[in-house]
Structure formats: C-alpha cells, structure tokens
PDB file of C-alpha atoms in Angstrom:
ATOM      1  CA  MET A  38       2.489  -4.059   8.583  1.00 93.00           C
ATOM      2  CA  ARG A  39       5.903  -2.874   7.421  1.00 93.00           C
ATOM      3  CA  ALA A  40       7.397  -6.345   7.935  1.00 95.00           C
ATOM      4  CA  ALA A  41       4.555  -8.053   6.065  1.00 97.00           C
ATOM      5  CA  VAL A  42       4.968  -5.716   3.104  1.00 97.00           C
ATOM      6  CA  GLU A  43       8.751  -6.131   3.141  1.00 97.00           C
ATOM      7  CA  ASP A  44       8.385  -9.935   3.053  1.00 98.00           C
ATOM      8  CA  LEU A  45       5.916  -9.631   0.202  1.00 97.00           C
ATOM      9  CA  VAL A  46       8.191  -7.301  -1.770  1.00 98.00           C
ATOM     10  CA  GLU A  47      11.204  -9.546  -1.222  1.00 98.00           C
ATOM     11  CA  GLU A  48       9.240 -12.538  -2.529  1.00 98.00           C
ATOM     12  CA  ALA A  49       8.103 -10.629  -5.618  1.00 97.00           C
ATOM     13  CA  GLU A  50      11.622  -9.364  -6.316  1.00 97.00           C
ATOM     14  CA  ARG A  51      13.057 -12.874  -5.872  1.00 97.00           C
ATOM     15  CA  ARG A  52      10.453 -14.403  -8.200  1.00 97.00           C
ATOM     16  CA  ILE A  53      11.142 -11.792 -10.867  1.00 97.00           C
ATOM     17  CA  ARG A  54      14.910 -12.067 -10.466  1.00 96.00           C
ATOM     18  CA  ASN A  55      14.741 -15.891 -10.745  1.00 97.00           C
ATOM     19  CA  ARG A  56      12.382 -15.543 -13.710  1.00 97.00           C
ATOM     20  CA  LEU A  57       9.639 -17.461 -11.926  1.00 97.00           C
ATOM     21  CA  TRP A  58       7.444 -14.457 -12.589  1.00 97.00           C
ATOM     22  CA  ILE A  59       7.870 -12.575 -15.812  1.00 97.00           C
ATOM     23  CA  PRO A  60       5.521  -9.577 -15.711  1.00 97.00           C
ATOM     24  CA  THR A  61       3.367  -9.344 -18.809  1.00 97.00           C
ATOM     25  CA  LYS A  62       2.760  -6.151 -20.724  1.00 97.00           C
ATOM     26  CA  ASP A  63      -0.606  -5.835 -18.955  1.00 96.00           C
ATOM     27  CA  ASP A  64       1.103  -6.384 -15.576  1.00 97.00           C
ATOM     28  CA  ARG A  65       3.562  -3.588 -16.351  1.00 98.00           C
ATOM     29  CA  VAL A  66       0.791  -1.195 -17.408  1.00 98.00           C
ATOM     30  CA  VAL A  67      -1.273  -1.893 -14.274  1.00 98.00           C
ATOM     31  CA  ALA A  68       1.807  -1.696 -12.032  1.00 98.00           C
ATOM     32  CA  ALA A  69       2.778   1.660 -13.557  1.00 98.00           C
ATOM     33  CA  LYS A  70      -0.713   3.068 -13.015  1.00 98.00           C
ATOM     34  CA  ALA A  71      -0.849   1.746  -9.460  1.00 98.00           C
ATOM     35  CA  ALA A  72       2.570   3.249  -8.670  1.00 98.00           C
ATOM     36  CA  LYS A  73       1.417   6.583 -10.092  1.00 98.00           C
ATOM     37  CA  ASP A  74      -1.821   6.435  -8.089  1.00 98.00           C
ATOM     38  CA  LEU A  75       0.066   5.619  -4.874  1.00 98.00           C
ATOM     39  CA  ASP A  76       2.387   8.526  -5.563  1.00 96.00           C
ATOM     40  CA  ALA A  77      -0.613  10.832  -5.975  1.00 95.00           C
ATOM     41  CA  ALA A  78      -2.273   9.501  -2.804  1.00 96.00           C
ATOM     42  CA  LEU A  79       0.666   9.821  -0.454  1.00 94.00           C
ATOM     43  CA  GLY A  80       3.130  12.642   0.005  1.00 86.00           C
ATOM     44  CA  THR A  81       6.621  12.502   1.426  1.00 86.00           C
ATOM     45  CA  ALA A  82       7.205  11.298   4.961  1.00 85.00           C
ATOM     46  CA  GLN A  83       7.704  14.873   6.115  1.00 89.00           C
ATOM     47  CA  SER A  84       4.620  16.246   4.347  1.00 90.00           C
ATOM     48  CA  GLU A  85       2.415  13.449   5.706  1.00 89.00           C
ATOM     49  CA  GLU A  86       3.595  14.007   9.281  1.00 87.00           C
ATOM     50  CA  GLU A  87       2.662  17.680   8.969  1.00 91.00           C
ATOM     51  CA  ARG A  88      -0.940  16.783   8.049  1.00 93.00           C
ATOM     52  CA  SER A  89      -3.804  16.237  10.448  1.00 94.00           C
ATOM     53  CA  GLU A  90      -4.655  12.666  11.417  1.00 95.00           C
ATOM     54  CA  VAL A  91      -7.871  12.960   9.409  1.00 95.00           C
ATOM     55  CA  ASP A  92      -5.917  13.849   6.265  1.00 96.00           C
ATOM     56  CA  ARG A  93      -3.281  11.188   6.875  1.00 96.00           C
ATOM     57  CA  LEU A  94      -5.945   8.530   7.261  1.00 97.00           C
ATOM     58  CA  ALA A  95      -7.733   9.770   4.136  1.00 97.00           C
ATOM     59  CA  HIS A  96      -4.481   9.460   2.172  1.00 97.00           C
ATOM     60  CA  LEU A  97      -3.894   5.941   3.455  1.00 97.00           C
ATOM     61  CA  ARG A  98      -7.410   4.922   2.482  1.00 98.00           C
ATOM     62  CA  GLU A  99      -6.929   6.472  -0.952  1.00 97.00           C
ATOM     63  CA  ALA A 100      -3.765   4.422  -1.398  1.00 98.00           C
ATOM     64  CA  LEU A 101      -5.600   1.263  -0.341  1.00 97.00           C
ATOM     65  CA  ALA A 102      -8.337   2.036  -2.858  1.00 97.00           C
ATOM     66  CA  ALA A 103      -5.727   2.471  -5.601  1.00 98.00           C
ATOM     67  CA  LEU A 104      -4.319  -0.969  -4.813  1.00 98.00           C
ATOM     68  CA  ALA A 105      -7.795  -2.527  -4.807  1.00 97.00           C
ATOM     69  CA  ILE A 106      -8.630  -0.942  -8.159  1.00 98.00           C
ATOM     70  CA  ALA A 107      -5.364  -2.213  -9.636  1.00 98.00           C
ATOM     71  CA  LEU A 108      -6.178  -5.674  -8.281  1.00 98.00           C
ATOM     72  CA  ALA A 109      -9.486  -5.619 -10.158  1.00 97.00           C
ATOM     73  CA  HIS A 110      -7.632  -5.280 -13.472  1.00 96.00           C
ATOM     74  CA  VAL A 111      -5.173  -8.191 -13.339  1.00 97.00           C
ATOM     75  CA  HIS A 112      -4.904 -11.922 -12.807  1.00 96.00           C
ATOM     76  CA  GLY A 113      -2.055 -14.225 -11.867  1.00 97.00           C
ATOM     77  CA  PRO A 114       1.066 -13.213  -9.933  1.00 97.00           C
ATOM     78  CA  LEU A 115       0.423  -9.462  -9.967  1.00 98.00           C
ATOM     79  CA  ALA A 116      -3.105 -10.017  -8.646  1.00 98.00           C
ATOM     80  CA  TRP A 117      -1.738 -12.275  -5.930  1.00 98.00           C
ATOM     81  CA  PHE A 118       0.882  -9.666  -5.034  1.00 98.00           C
ATOM     82  CA  LEU A 119      -1.683  -6.853  -4.919  1.00 98.00           C
ATOM     83  CA  GLY A 120      -4.147  -8.967  -2.941  1.00 98.00           C
ATOM     84  CA  ALA A 121      -1.490  -9.754  -0.352  1.00 98.00           C
ATOM     85  CA  ALA A 122      -0.540  -6.059  -0.230  1.00 98.00           C
ATOM     86  CA  VAL A 123      -4.142  -5.036   0.434  1.00 98.00           C
ATOM     87  CA  THR A 124      -4.404  -7.717   3.119  1.00 97.00           C
ATOM     88  CA  ALA A 125      -1.210  -6.475   4.792  1.00 98.00           C
ATOM     89  CA  LEU A 126      -2.632  -2.943   4.843  1.00 97.00           C
ATOM     90  CA  ALA A 127      -6.115  -4.015   5.985  1.00 97.00           C
ATOM     91  CA  PRO A 128      -5.636  -2.709   9.560  1.00 97.00           C
ATOM     92  CA  VAL A 129      -5.937   0.811   8.087  1.00 97.00           C
ATOM     93  CA  LEU A 130      -9.599   0.006   7.405  1.00 97.00           C
ATOM     94  CA  HIS A 131     -10.193  -0.290  11.147  1.00 97.00           C
ATOM     95  CA  TRP A 132      -8.619   3.022  12.074  1.00 98.00           C
ATOM     96  CA  ARG A 133     -10.416   6.224  12.951  1.00 96.00           C
ATOM     97  CA  ALA A 134      -9.054   9.726  13.271  1.00 95.00           C
ATOM     98  CA  LEU A 135     -12.105  11.252  14.944  1.00 92.00           C
ATOM     99  CA  PRO A 136     -13.126  10.764  18.585  1.00 90.00           C
ATOM    100  CA  PRO A 137     -16.097   8.431  19.092  1.00 88.00           C
ATOM    101  CA  GLU A 138     -18.196  11.149  20.788  1.00 85.00           C
ATOM    102  CA  GLY A 139     -20.175   8.538  22.691  1.00 83.00           C
ATOM    103  CA  GLY A 140     -21.512   6.752  19.618  1.00 83.00           C
ATOM    104  CA  PRO A 141     -20.679   3.408  18.077  1.00 88.00           C
ATOM    105  CA  THR A 142     -17.236   3.027  16.548  1.00 92.00           C
ATOM    106  CA  PHE A 143     -17.909  -0.222  14.664  1.00 94.00           C
ATOM    107  CA  GLY A 144     -14.750  -1.710  16.145  1.00 93.00           C
ATOM    108  CA  THR A 145     -12.440   1.057  14.963  1.00 95.00           C
ATOM    109  CA  VAL A 146      -9.352   2.133  16.878  1.00 96.00           C
ATOM    110  CA  THR A 147      -7.234   5.264  16.965  1.00 95.00           C
ATOM    111  CA  PRO A 148      -3.781   4.484  15.517  1.00 97.00           C
ATOM    112  CA  SER A 149      -0.593   5.756  17.073  1.00 96.00           C
ATOM    113  CA  PRO A 150       1.721   8.134  15.206  1.00 95.00           C
ATOM    114  CA  GLU A 151       4.078   5.159  14.684  1.00 96.00           C
ATOM    115  CA  GLN A 152       1.270   3.137  13.090  1.00 97.00           C
ATOM    116  CA  TYR A 153       0.621   5.979  10.636  1.00 96.00           C
ATOM    117  CA  ARG A 154       4.336   6.105   9.777  1.00 95.00           C
ATOM    118  CA  GLU A 155       4.520   2.338   9.387  1.00 96.00           C
ATOM    119  CA  ALA A 156       1.542   2.241   7.011  1.00 97.00           C
ATOM    120  CA  GLU A 157       2.884   5.170   5.001  1.00 97.00           C
ATOM    121  CA  ASP A 158       6.335   3.567   4.757  1.00 96.00           C
ATOM    122  CA  ALA A 159       4.754   0.292   3.634  1.00 97.00           C
ATOM    123  CA  ILE A 160       2.836   2.085   0.896  1.00 97.00           C
ATOM    124  CA  ARG A 161       5.977   3.893  -0.266  1.00 97.00           C
ATOM    125  CA  ARG A 162       7.754   0.526  -0.438  1.00 97.00           C
ATOM    126  CA  LEU A 163       4.895  -0.901  -2.489  1.00 98.00           C
ATOM    127  CA  ARG A 164       4.983   2.132  -4.776  1.00 98.00           C
ATOM    128  CA  SER A 165       8.685   1.598  -5.404  1.00 97.00           C
ATOM    129  CA  THR A 166       8.193  -2.089  -6.115  1.00 98.00           C
ATOM    130  CA  LEU A 167       5.295  -1.466  -8.482  1.00 98.00           C
ATOM    131  CA  ALA A 168       7.438   1.065 -10.353  1.00 98.00           C
ATOM    132  CA  SER A 169      10.149  -1.607 -10.643  1.00 97.00           C
ATOM    133  CA  ILE A 170       7.633  -4.140 -11.930  1.00 97.00           C
ATOM    134  CA  ALA A 171       6.429  -1.593 -14.481  1.00 98.00           C
ATOM    135  CA  ALA A 172       9.994  -1.190 -15.706  1.00 95.00           C
ATOM    136  CA  ALA A 173      10.701  -4.953 -15.840  1.00 86.00           C
TER     137      ALA A 173
END
C-alpha cells in the first residue's frame, strides 16, 4: 500500500514539475479540502498507535471516505490521482477490528499492526501531496 501510494505521488509530482499537469483553481480548492479532511480524520503516528484497533480502522475509513468525496467533485488528472489513491487504499475496506464471533465476516481480515501503520503512513503522504497540489 505504501509503495503504491509513493509511486502515485511521485508520478503526480513529476507531472506537475514537468508542467504536464497544471492544477486548475478547482483542483487546488478540492485538494485543499481533501488535505484538510485527511488531517481531521487521522492523527499523528503516535496518537494513532495509542488508539484501539476499532478507532484506528474508523479513522482509516473516514480518510478513505474523504478521498472518495473529493473524487466526486473533480475531473481530469486530479480525479485520476484520487481514484488511484482510493484503489491503493482499498484493502482497508476488507479489514475488521472486531472478532468474528462465529458469524460471517464477508471476507474481511484482521490487519496486523504494521498494516495499520502502512495505511496511516500512506494517507499522511497523500495528505502532504494534496496540500502541495493546493499550493501549486
């Protein structure tokens, strides 16, 4: 997940740097809002690790929702970037923090502590990149 997001971010930064993608005013507004929403959804690495798995997963899902909402408001390169970001983070949608208690789990799995950290780091990287796009 972290590697997929890093590749995505590097491509976006390269396209902007080479002026193959010039973020529009609307792109910058949506990127700023998305960065703000990601910031609100996810705390620092230390604060997230102190939370319960249920809370950590809720924060990750909130961040994913923020990206999906941002995606609904744009077209073109920013939409493609956000769509790829949501796809990279899609494994979070298959995670559960509660034990199955003998019932169906609908194909969910319990993530490891490293998987939580990786997803949280990926979201922080996306937040930073969206803030950069907003400032472009």
